């Protein structure tokens, strides 16, 4: 069967008996030829219909444009036959268009039984060497075994890449999660209060206890409601990584009281009126304990920003204490 | 002929059309104007089966023969001569290839008693004496024309 015959049979634009008669005409041609001068009796005998059917349908094919009547006549020894040509460009265009409009299976969701050897097979297709309709080009997106082994062999030259895991989307559109414990954040719960990992890592917790972080300095003043006699000097009540619980908390409380008494005595000796740690809660302006010039709004230190930076540079104040510097510095 | 793809078929049809136009130009350039062009389908058949260079050689050889002819040539006879010349060139250039026998060779083979295609009915039930005479005449005619 020639290429032209296969295209005529596959072309869906040609319907019914027209397709059969056109196929009967095309079957009389050799490969690469489009000129017809066979007799209608030959075609009728080939496809098994009457001569009148071939004559009637041939006229319809010429009228529809599938066949082109050249007006010539082929002279035989016993008579003549009309010469027609098949409109091959139109048939090829329609034939290729009906495959081009189909979505290739590579873009489709692979079937569930793809791993069991299923391969996409075009319905009604045939083994033909067409290039453009790509009858043989529609293949499954799954790579072949040899391709896979080739890819595996090439991975030696590839550099390792660290793929950052994407956050798993949660229901109700909650896509944020805690950076410390990884638990998803909830809208109506302050996770900072309940996150044990974040509290254990934060140095601020050691100074602020279980209080939530305050957005401004005024709020800190309201929350840190020290008494006059507390004389809290900023030293942590609990060592890093420990929680204020039970016995240790009691010991720390006693230690703070002892330090406070000692500080009051030293203040009395130095002639100062109030301890500096209370400056945030009293009306007394904060004074730097080193230079006594710049007022210090720091919550936990008695130094102005210049003295703070100087002491941090010289190592008197460790670097990590920098986190507790007040907002605005 | 090997099976073509759709695009190859289109390309071949286009090439046949172009070769037919070239053949027409050669015909009109070599032959006198009274020797009209053969039908289009005959020209397309010729250029589809035979190479254009061989057909041009056949046209040139027929131009040389035109002066010898006493009666005016026809387009049909000219086309047959040109195609036969091109066909012989094709056979000579491809000695290992088997070609479909021409109608003339088939006819001669049926009349040749030494040929495997010998057909006794071709003599229309002639008597043995008549057969011997026909065979002798056929062989003499083939030798005179130089046909195989």
Coordinates of C-alpha atoms in Angstrom, one line a residue:
Chain A
X1 CA 0.0 0.0 0.0
X2 CA 1.4 3.4 -1.0
X3 CA 1.7 6.3 1.3
X4 CA -1.1 8.1 -0.5
X5 CA -3.5 5.2 0.1
X6 CA -2.7 5.1 3.8
X7 CA -3.2 8.8 4.1
X8 CA -6.6 8.6 2.4
X9 CA -7.7 5.8 4.7
X10 CA -6.6 7.7 7.8
X11 CA -7.9 11.1 6.8
X12 CA -11.1 11.7 8.7
X13 CA -12.2 14.6 6.5
X14 CA -13.1 12.1 3.7
X15 CA -16.3 10.3 4.6
X16 CA -18.0 7.1 3.7
X17 CA -18.1 5.9 0.1
X18 CA -16.1 8.9 -1.1
X19 CA -13.1 7.5 0.9
X20 CA -13.5 4.1 -0.6
X21 CA -13.7 5.3 -4.2
X22 CA -10.8 7.7 -3.7
X23 CA -8.8 4.9 -2.2
X24 CA -9.7 2.7 -5.2
X25 CA -8.4 5.4 -7.6
X26 CA -5.2 5.9 -5.5
X27 CA -4.5 2.2 -5.4
X28 CA -3.9 2.2 -9.1
X29 CA -1.0 4.5 -8.8
X30 CA 2.6 3.7 -8.1
X31 CA 4.5 5.4 -5.2
X32 CA 5.2 9.0 -5.9
X33 CA 2.5 9.4 -8.6
X34 CA -0.7 11.4 -8.5
X35 CA -2.0 11.2 -12.0
X36 CA -4.9 8.9 -12.7
X37 CA -5.9 7.5 -16.1
X38 CA -7.3 4.1 -15.1
X39 CA -10.8 3.2 -16.2
X40 CA -13.8 3.2 -13.9
X41 CA -14.2 -0.5 -14.5
X42 CA -10.7 -1.2 -13.0
X43 CA -11.6 0.8 -9.9
X44 CA -15.0 -0.8 -9.6
X45 CA -13.5 -4.3 -9.8
X46 CA -10.8 -3.3 -7.3
X47 CA -13.1 -2.1 -4.6
X48 CA -16.1 -4.3 -5.3
X49 CA -18.7 -1.8 -6.3
X50 CA -20.6 -1.1 -9.5
X51 CA -19.3 1.0 -12.4
X52 CA -22.1 3.5 -11.8
X53 CA -21.2 4.0 -8.2
X54 CA -17.6 4.7 -9.2
X55 CA -18.8 7.2 -11.8
X56 CA -21.2 8.9 -9.5
X57 CA -18.7 9.1 -6.6
X58 CA -15.9 10.2 -8.8
X59 CA -18.0 13.2 -10.0
X60 CA -18.6 14.0 -6.3
X61 CA -14.9 13.8 -5.6
X62 CA -14.1 16.1 -8.4
X63 CA -16.8 18.5 -7.2
X64 CA -15.5 18.4 -3.7
X65 CA -11.9 19.0 -4.8
X66 CA -10.4 15.7 -3.8
X67 CA -9.8 15.0 -7.5
X68 CA -8.7 17.5 -10.2
X69 CA -9.9 16.9 -13.7
X70 CA -7.1 17.9 -16.1
X71 CA -9.2 17.8 -19.2
X72 CA -6.8 15.5 -20.9
X73 CA -7.5 12.0 -22.3
X74 CA -5.4 9.0 -22.2
X75 CA -5.6 7.3 -25.6
X76 CA -5.7 3.5 -25.4
X77 CA -5.8 1.0 -28.3
X78 CA -9.5 0.4 -27.7
X79 CA -10.6 3.8 -26.4
X80 CA -9.8 6.6 -24.0
X81 CA -10.0 7.4 -20.4
X82 CA -10.1 10.8 -18.6
X83 CA -6.9 12.0 -16.9
X84 CA -7.3 13.3 -13.3
X85 CA -4.9 14.1 -10.5
X86 CA -5.4 13.5 -6.8
X87 CA -5.2 16.7 -4.7
X88 CA -2.3 15.4 -2.7
X89 CA -1.4 18.7 -0.9
X90 CA -4.9 19.0 0.6
X91 CA -5.0 15.4 1.8
X92 CA -1.5 15.7 3.3
X93 CA -2.4 18.9 5.1
X94 CA -5.6 17.5 6.5
X95 CA -3.9 14.3 7.5
X96 CA -1.2 16.1 9.3
X97 CA -3.5 18.6 10.9
X98 CA -5.6 15.9 12.5
X99 CA -2.5 14.6 14.3
X100 CA -1.1 18.0 15.1
X101 CA -4.3 19.0 17.0
X102 CA -4.0 16.1 19.3
X103 CA -2.1 16.7 22.5
X104 CA 1.0 14.6 22.8
X105 CA 0.8 12.1 25.6
X106 CA 4.0 13.4 27.2
X107 CA 2.0 16.3 28.6
X108 CA -0.7 14.0 29.9
X109 CA -0.8 12.6 33.4
X110 CA 0.9 9.2 33.1
X111 CA -1.4 6.3 33.7
X112 CA -1.2 4.5 37.0
X113 CA -0.1 1.3 35.3
X114 CA 2.7 3.0 33.5
X115 CA 5.3 1.2 35.6
X116 CA 3.9 -2.1 34.5
X117 CA 4.9 -1.8 30.9
X118 CA 2.0 0.2 29.5
X119 CA 2.9 2.2 26.5
X120 CA 0.8 4.8 24.8
X121 CA -0.6 3.4 21.5
X122 CA -2.4 5.7 19.2
X123 CA -5.8 4.4 18.4
X124 CA -6.1 3.2 14.8
X125 CA -2.5 4.0 14.0
X126 CA -0.4 1.9 11.7
X127 CA 3.3 1.4 11.3
X128 CA 4.2 3.9 8.6
X129 CA 7.3 6.1 8.1
X130 CA 5.4 9.4 8.2
X131 CA 7.5 12.1 9.6
X132 CA 5.2 15.0 10.2
X133 CA 2.1 13.2 11.6
X134 CA 4.5 11.5 14.0
X135 CA 2.7 8.3 14.2
X136 CA 5.7 6.7 15.6
X137 CA 6.9 9.7 17.5
X138 CA 4.1 9.6 20.0
X139 CA 5.9 7.7 22.7
X140 CA 5.4 7.5 26.4
X141 CA 7.2 10.1 28.5
X142 CA 8.8 7.3 30.5
X143 CA 12.4 6.9 29.5
X144 CA 13.6 3.7 28.1
X145 CA 15.8 1.4 30.1
X146 CA 18.9 2.1 28.2
X147 CA 18.3 5.9 28.4
X148 CA 17.9 5.5 32.1
X149 CA 21.2 3.7 32.5
X150 CA 22.8 6.3 30.4
X151 CA 21.5 9.0 32.7
X152 CA 22.7 7.1 35.7
X153 CA 26.2 6.9 34.2
X154 CA 26.3 10.6 33.6
X155 CA 25.6 11.5 37.2
X156 CA 29.2 11.0 38.1
X157 CA 30.1 14.3 36.4
X158 CA 27.3 16.2 38.1
X159 CA 27.9 18.3 41.1
X160 CA 25.9 17.6 44.2
X161 CA 23.2 20.2 44.9
X162 CA 21.6 20.9 48.2
X163 CA 17.9 21.1 47.6
X164 CA 16.2 23.2 50.2
X165 CA 13.0 21.5 51.3
X166 CA 9.9 23.5 50.5
X167 CA 7.5 24.2 53.3
X168 CA 4.7 21.7 53.3
X169 CA 1.4 23.5 52.7
X170 CA -1.0 23.0 55.5
X171 CA -4.8 23.1 55.5
X172 CA -6.6 26.5 55.7
X173 CA -3.7 28.2 53.9
X174 CA -1.3 28.1 56.9
X175 CA 2.0 28.0 55.2
X176 CA 4.2 29.5 57.9
X177 CA 5.9 27.4 60.5
X178 CA 8.2 28.0 63.5
X179 CA 11.8 28.3 62.4
X180 CA 13.0 26.6 65.6
X181 CA 10.7 23.7 66.2
X182 CA 9.2 23.4 62.7
X183 CA 5.6 23.3 64.0
X184 CA 3.0 25.2 61.9
X185 CA 2.0 28.5 63.3
X186 CA -1.6 29.0 64.3
X187 CA -3.5 32.1 64.0
X188 CA -5.0 32.4 67.4
X189 CA -2.0 31.1 69.5
X190 CA 1.2 33.0 70.2
X191 CA 3.6 30.3 69.3
X192 CA 6.5 32.1 71.0
X193 CA 4.8 31.4 74.4
X194 CA 4.5 27.7 73.8
X195 CA 7.5 26.9 71.7
X196 CA 9.9 25.1 74.0
X197 CA 12.8 25.0 71.5
X198 CA 12.6 28.8 70.9
X199 CA 12.6 29.5 74.6
X200 CA 15.5 27.2 75.2
X201 CA 17.6 28.9 72.5
X202 CA 16.8 32.4 73.3
X203 CA 18.9 34.4 75.7
X204 CA 16.2 36.9 76.0
X205 CA 14.1 34.4 77.8
X206 CA 16.6 34.1 80.5
X207 CA 16.1 37.8 81.3
X208 CA 12.5 38.2 80.5
X209 CA 11.3 34.9 81.8
X210 CA 8.1 33.7 80.1
X211 CA 7.1 37.2 79.0
X212 CA 6.3 37.7 75.4
X213 CA 8.6 40.1 73.5
X214 CA 7.5 43.6 73.7
X215 CA 7.2 45.8 70.6
X216 CA 8.3 49.1 72.3
X217 CA 10.1 50.3 75.3
X218 CA 7.0 51.6 77.0
X219 CA 5.5 48.2 77.0
X220 CA 8.7 46.8 78.6
X221 CA 8.3 49.3 81.4
X222 CA 4.8 48.2 82.1
X223 CA 5.6 44.6 82.0
X224 CA 8.8 44.8 84.1
X225 CA 7.2 46.2 87.1
X226 CA 10.1 46.1 89.6
X227 CA 9.8 47.5 93.0
X228 CA 12.1 50.2 94.2
X229 CA 14.0 47.8 96.5
X230 CA 14.4 45.1 93.9
X231 CA 17.6 46.6 92.5
X232 CA 17.7 44.2 89.7
X233 CA 21.1 44.6 88.0
X234 CA 20.5 42.6 84.8
X235 CA 22.2 39.4 85.7
X236 CA 20.4 36.4 84.5
X237 CA 18.3 34.7 87.1
X238 CA 18.9 31.3 85.6
X239 CA 21.8 29.8 83.7
X240 CA 21.4 29.4 79.9
X241 CA 19.3 26.4 78.9
X242 CA 17.6 26.0 82.3
X243 CA 14.1 26.7 83.1
X244 CA 12.9 28.6 86.2
X245 CA 11.4 25.7 88.1
X246 CA 11.2 24.6 91.7
X247 CA 14.3 24.5 93.7
X248 CA 16.6 26.4 91.3
X249 CA 14.2 29.2 91.2
X250 CA 14.1 29.5 94.9
X251 CA 17.9 29.5 95.1
X252 CA 18.1 32.1 92.4
X253 CA 15.6 34.3 94.3
X254 CA 17.6 34.1 97.4
X255 CA 20.8 35.0 95.4
X256 CA 19.1 38.0 93.9
X257 CA 18.0 39.2 97.3
X258 CA 21.5 38.8 98.6
X259 CA 22.9 40.7 95.7
X260 CA 20.3 43.4 96.1
X261 CA 21.3 44.0 99.7
X262 CA 24.9 44.1 98.8
X263 CA 24.2 46.6 96.0
X264 CA 22.3 48.8 98.3
X265 CA 25.2 48.9 100.7
X266 CA 27.6 49.8 97.9
X267 CA 25.3 52.5 96.7
X268 CA 25.1 54.0 100.1
X269 CA 28.9 54.0 100.2
X270 CA 29.2 55.7 96.8
X271 CA 26.6 58.3 97.6
X272 CA 24.2 57.5 94.9
X273 CA 20.6 57.8 95.5
X274 CA 19.0 55.1 93.3
X275 CA 20.2 52.1 91.6
X276 CA 20.4 52.5 87.8
X277 CA 18.5 49.5 86.9
X278 CA 15.3 51.1 88.0
X279 CA 15.6 54.0 85.7
X280 CA 13.1 52.6 83.3
X281 CA 10.5 52.5 86.0
X282 CA 11.2 55.7 87.9
X283 CA 11.2 59.3 86.8
X284 CA 15.0 59.5 87.4
X285 CA 16.7 59.9 84.0
X286 CA 19.1 57.0 83.2
X287 CA 22.7 57.8 83.7
X288 CA 25.6 55.9 82.2
X289 CA 27.6 54.3 85.1
X290 CA 30.8 54.8 83.2
X291 CA 30.8 58.2 81.7
X292 CA 27.7 59.7 83.4
X293 CA 26.9 61.8 80.3
X294 CA 24.6 60.0 77.9
X295 CA 21.3 58.8 79.2
X296 CA 21.0 55.1 78.7
X297 CA 17.6 53.6 77.8
X298 CA 19.0 50.1 77.9
X299 CA 16.9 47.7 79.9
X300 CA 19.6 45.5 81.2
X301 CA 22.8 47.5 81.2
X302 CA 23.9 50.7 82.8
X303 CA 26.0 51.9 79.9
X304 CA 25.3 54.4 77.2
X305 CA 25.7 53.3 73.7
X306 CA 29.3 54.5 73.3
X307 CA 30.4 52.8 76.5
X308 CA 28.5 49.7 75.5
X309 CA 30.2 49.5 72.2
X310 CA 33.6 50.2 73.8
X311 CA 33.2 47.5 76.4
X312 CA 31.9 45.1 73.8
X313 CA 34.9 45.8 71.6
X314 CA 37.3 45.2 74.5
X315 CA 35.6 42.0 75.5
X316 CA 34.1 43.2 78.8
X317 CA 30.7 42.5 77.5
X318 CA 30.4 39.4 75.5
X319 CA 29.1 39.6 71.9
X320 CA 26.0 37.6 72.4
X321 CA 24.7 40.1 74.9
X322 CA 24.2 42.3 72.0
X323 CA 20.9 40.8 71.4
X324 CA 19.4 42.3 74.5
X325 CA 20.3 45.8 73.5
X326 CA 17.2 48.0 73.4
X327 CA 15.3 49.0 70.4
X328 CA 16.7 52.2 68.9
X329 CA 20.3 51.3 69.4
Chain B
X1 CA 10.3 2.4 -5.0
X2 CA 10.7 2.7 -1.3
X3 CA 7.9 4.0 0.8
X4 CA 7.8 7.7 1.1
X5 CA 6.7 10.0 4.0
X6 CA 4.0 12.5 3.4
X7 CA 6.5 15.3 3.0
X8 CA 8.7 13.3 0.8
X9 CA 5.7 12.6 -1.4
X10 CA 4.9 16.3 -1.7
X11 CA 8.6 17.0 -2.5
X12 CA 8.6 14.3 -5.2
X13 CA 5.5 15.6 -6.8
X14 CA 6.9 19.1 -6.8
X15 CA 10.2 17.8 -8.4
X16 CA 8.2 15.9 -11.0
X17 CA 6.4 19.1 -11.9
X18 CA 9.6 21.1 -12.2
X19 CA 11.2 18.4 -14.3
X20 CA 8.2 18.3 -16.6
X21 CA 8.6 22.0 -17.2
X22 CA 12.3 21.6 -18.0
X23 CA 11.4 18.7 -20.4
X24 CA 8.9 20.9 -22.2
X25 CA 11.6 23.6 -22.6
X26 CA 14.0 21.1 -24.0
X27 CA 11.4 19.7 -26.4
X28 CA 10.5 23.1 -27.7
X29 CA 14.1 24.1 -28.0
X30 CA 15.3 21.1 -29.9
X31 CA 12.4 20.0 -32.0
X32 CA 10.7 22.0 -34.8
X33 CA 7.4 23.8 -34.0
X34 CA 5.4 21.3 -36.0
X35 CA 6.3 18.6 -33.5
X36 CA 3.9 19.5 -30.8
X37 CA 4.3 18.7 -27.1
X38 CA 3.0 15.4 -25.9
X39 CA 0.3 15.3 -23.2
X40 CA 1.2 16.4 -19.7
X41 CA 0.6 13.1 -18.1
X42 CA 2.9 11.4 -20.6
X43 CA 5.6 13.9 -19.8
X44 CA 5.2 13.6 -16.1
X45 CA 5.3 9.8 -16.4
X46 CA 8.5 10.0 -18.3
X47 CA 10.3 12.4 -16.0
X48 CA 9.1 10.4 -13.0
X49 CA 10.5 7.2 -14.2
X50 CA 13.6 8.4 -16.1
X51 CA 16.3 10.9 -15.4
X52 CA 16.1 14.3 -17.1
X53 CA 19.7 14.0 -18.4
X54 CA 18.9 10.7 -20.1
X55 CA 15.8 12.2 -21.6
X56 CA 17.8 15.1 -22.9
X57 CA 20.2 12.6 -24.5
X58 CA 17.2 10.9 -26.2
X59 CA 16.0 14.3 -27.5
X60 CA 19.4 15.0 -29.0
X61 CA 19.6 11.6 -30.7
X62 CA 16.1 12.0 -32.1
X63 CA 17.0 15.4 -33.5
X64 CA 19.9 13.7 -35.4
X65 CA 17.4 11.2 -36.8
X66 CA 14.9 13.7 -37.9
X67 CA 16.8 14.6 -41.0
X68 CA 16.8 11.0 -42.1
X69 CA 13.1 10.6 -41.8
X70 CA 11.1 10.9 -45.0
X71 CA 7.6 11.1 -43.5
X72 CA 6.8 13.8 -41.0
X73 CA 7.3 12.6 -37.4
X74 CA 4.5 12.6 -34.7
X75 CA 4.7 13.5 -31.1
X76 CA 3.9 10.0 -30.0
X77 CA 6.7 8.4 -32.0
X78 CA 9.1 11.1 -30.9
X79 CA 8.2 10.5 -27.3
X80 CA 8.6 6.8 -27.6
X81 CA 12.0 7.1 -29.1
X82 CA 13.2 9.6 -26.5
X83 CA 12.0 7.4 -23.6
X84 CA 13.4 4.2 -25.2
X85 CA 16.8 5.8 -25.5
X86 CA 16.7 7.0 -21.9
X87 CA 15.6 3.5 -20.8
X88 CA 18.6 1.9 -22.6
X89 CA 20.9 4.3 -20.9
X90 CA 19.4 3.4 -17.5
X91 CA 19.8 -0.3 -18.2
X92 CA 23.4 0.2 -19.2
X93 CA 24.2 2.2 -16.1
X94 CA 22.7 -0.4 -13.9
X95 CA 23.6 -3.9 -15.2
X96 CA 22.9 -5.7 -11.9
X97 CA 19.4 -4.3 -11.6
X98 CA 16.5 -6.3 -12.9
X99 CA 14.0 -4.2 -14.9
X100 CA 10.5 -5.0 -15.8
X101 CA 10.5 -6.3 -19.4
X102 CA 9.0 -4.0 -21.9
X103 CA 5.9 -4.9 -23.9
X104 CA 8.0 -5.4 -27.0
X105 CA 10.4 -7.8 -25.3
X106 CA 7.5 -9.7 -23.9
X107 CA 6.0 -10.0 -27.4
X108 CA 9.3 -11.2 -28.9
X109 CA 9.9 -13.7 -26.1
X110 CA 6.5 -15.3 -26.7
X111 CA 7.4 -15.7 -30.4
X112 CA 10.9 -17.1 -29.7
X113 CA 10.8 -21.0 -29.3
X114 CA 14.1 -20.9 -27.4
X115 CA 12.7 -18.5 -24.8
X116 CA 11.1 -19.8 -21.6
X117 CA 8.2 -17.4 -22.3
X118 CA 7.5 -19.4 -25.5
X119 CA 3.8 -19.3 -26.2
X120 CA 2.6 -21.6 -28.9
X121 CA -0.8 -19.9 -29.0
X122 CA 0.9 -16.8 -30.1
X123 CA 1.1 -18.3 -33.6
X124 CA -2.7 -18.8 -33.5
X125 CA -2.5 -22.6 -34.1
X126 CA -0.3 -22.3 -37.1
X127 CA 1.0 -25.4 -38.7
X128 CA 4.6 -26.4 -38.0
X129 CA 5.8 -25.2 -41.4
X130 CA 4.2 -21.9 -40.8
X131 CA 5.7 -21.7 -37.4
X132 CA 9.2 -22.3 -38.8
X133 CA 8.7 -19.6 -41.3
X134 CA 7.4 -17.1 -38.7
X135 CA 10.3 -17.9 -36.4
X136 CA 12.8 -17.3 -39.2
X137 CA 11.2 -14.1 -40.1
X138 CA 11.1 -12.9 -36.5
X139 CA 14.8 -13.7 -36.0
X140 CA 15.8 -12.0 -39.2
X141 CA 13.8 -9.0 -38.3
X142 CA 15.4 -8.8 -34.8
X143 CA 18.8 -9.1 -36.2
X144 CA 18.1 -6.4 -38.7
X145 CA 16.8 -4.0 -36.1
X146 CA 19.5 -5.0 -33.6
X147 CA 16.9 -5.7 -30.9
X148 CA 17.6 -8.1 -28.1

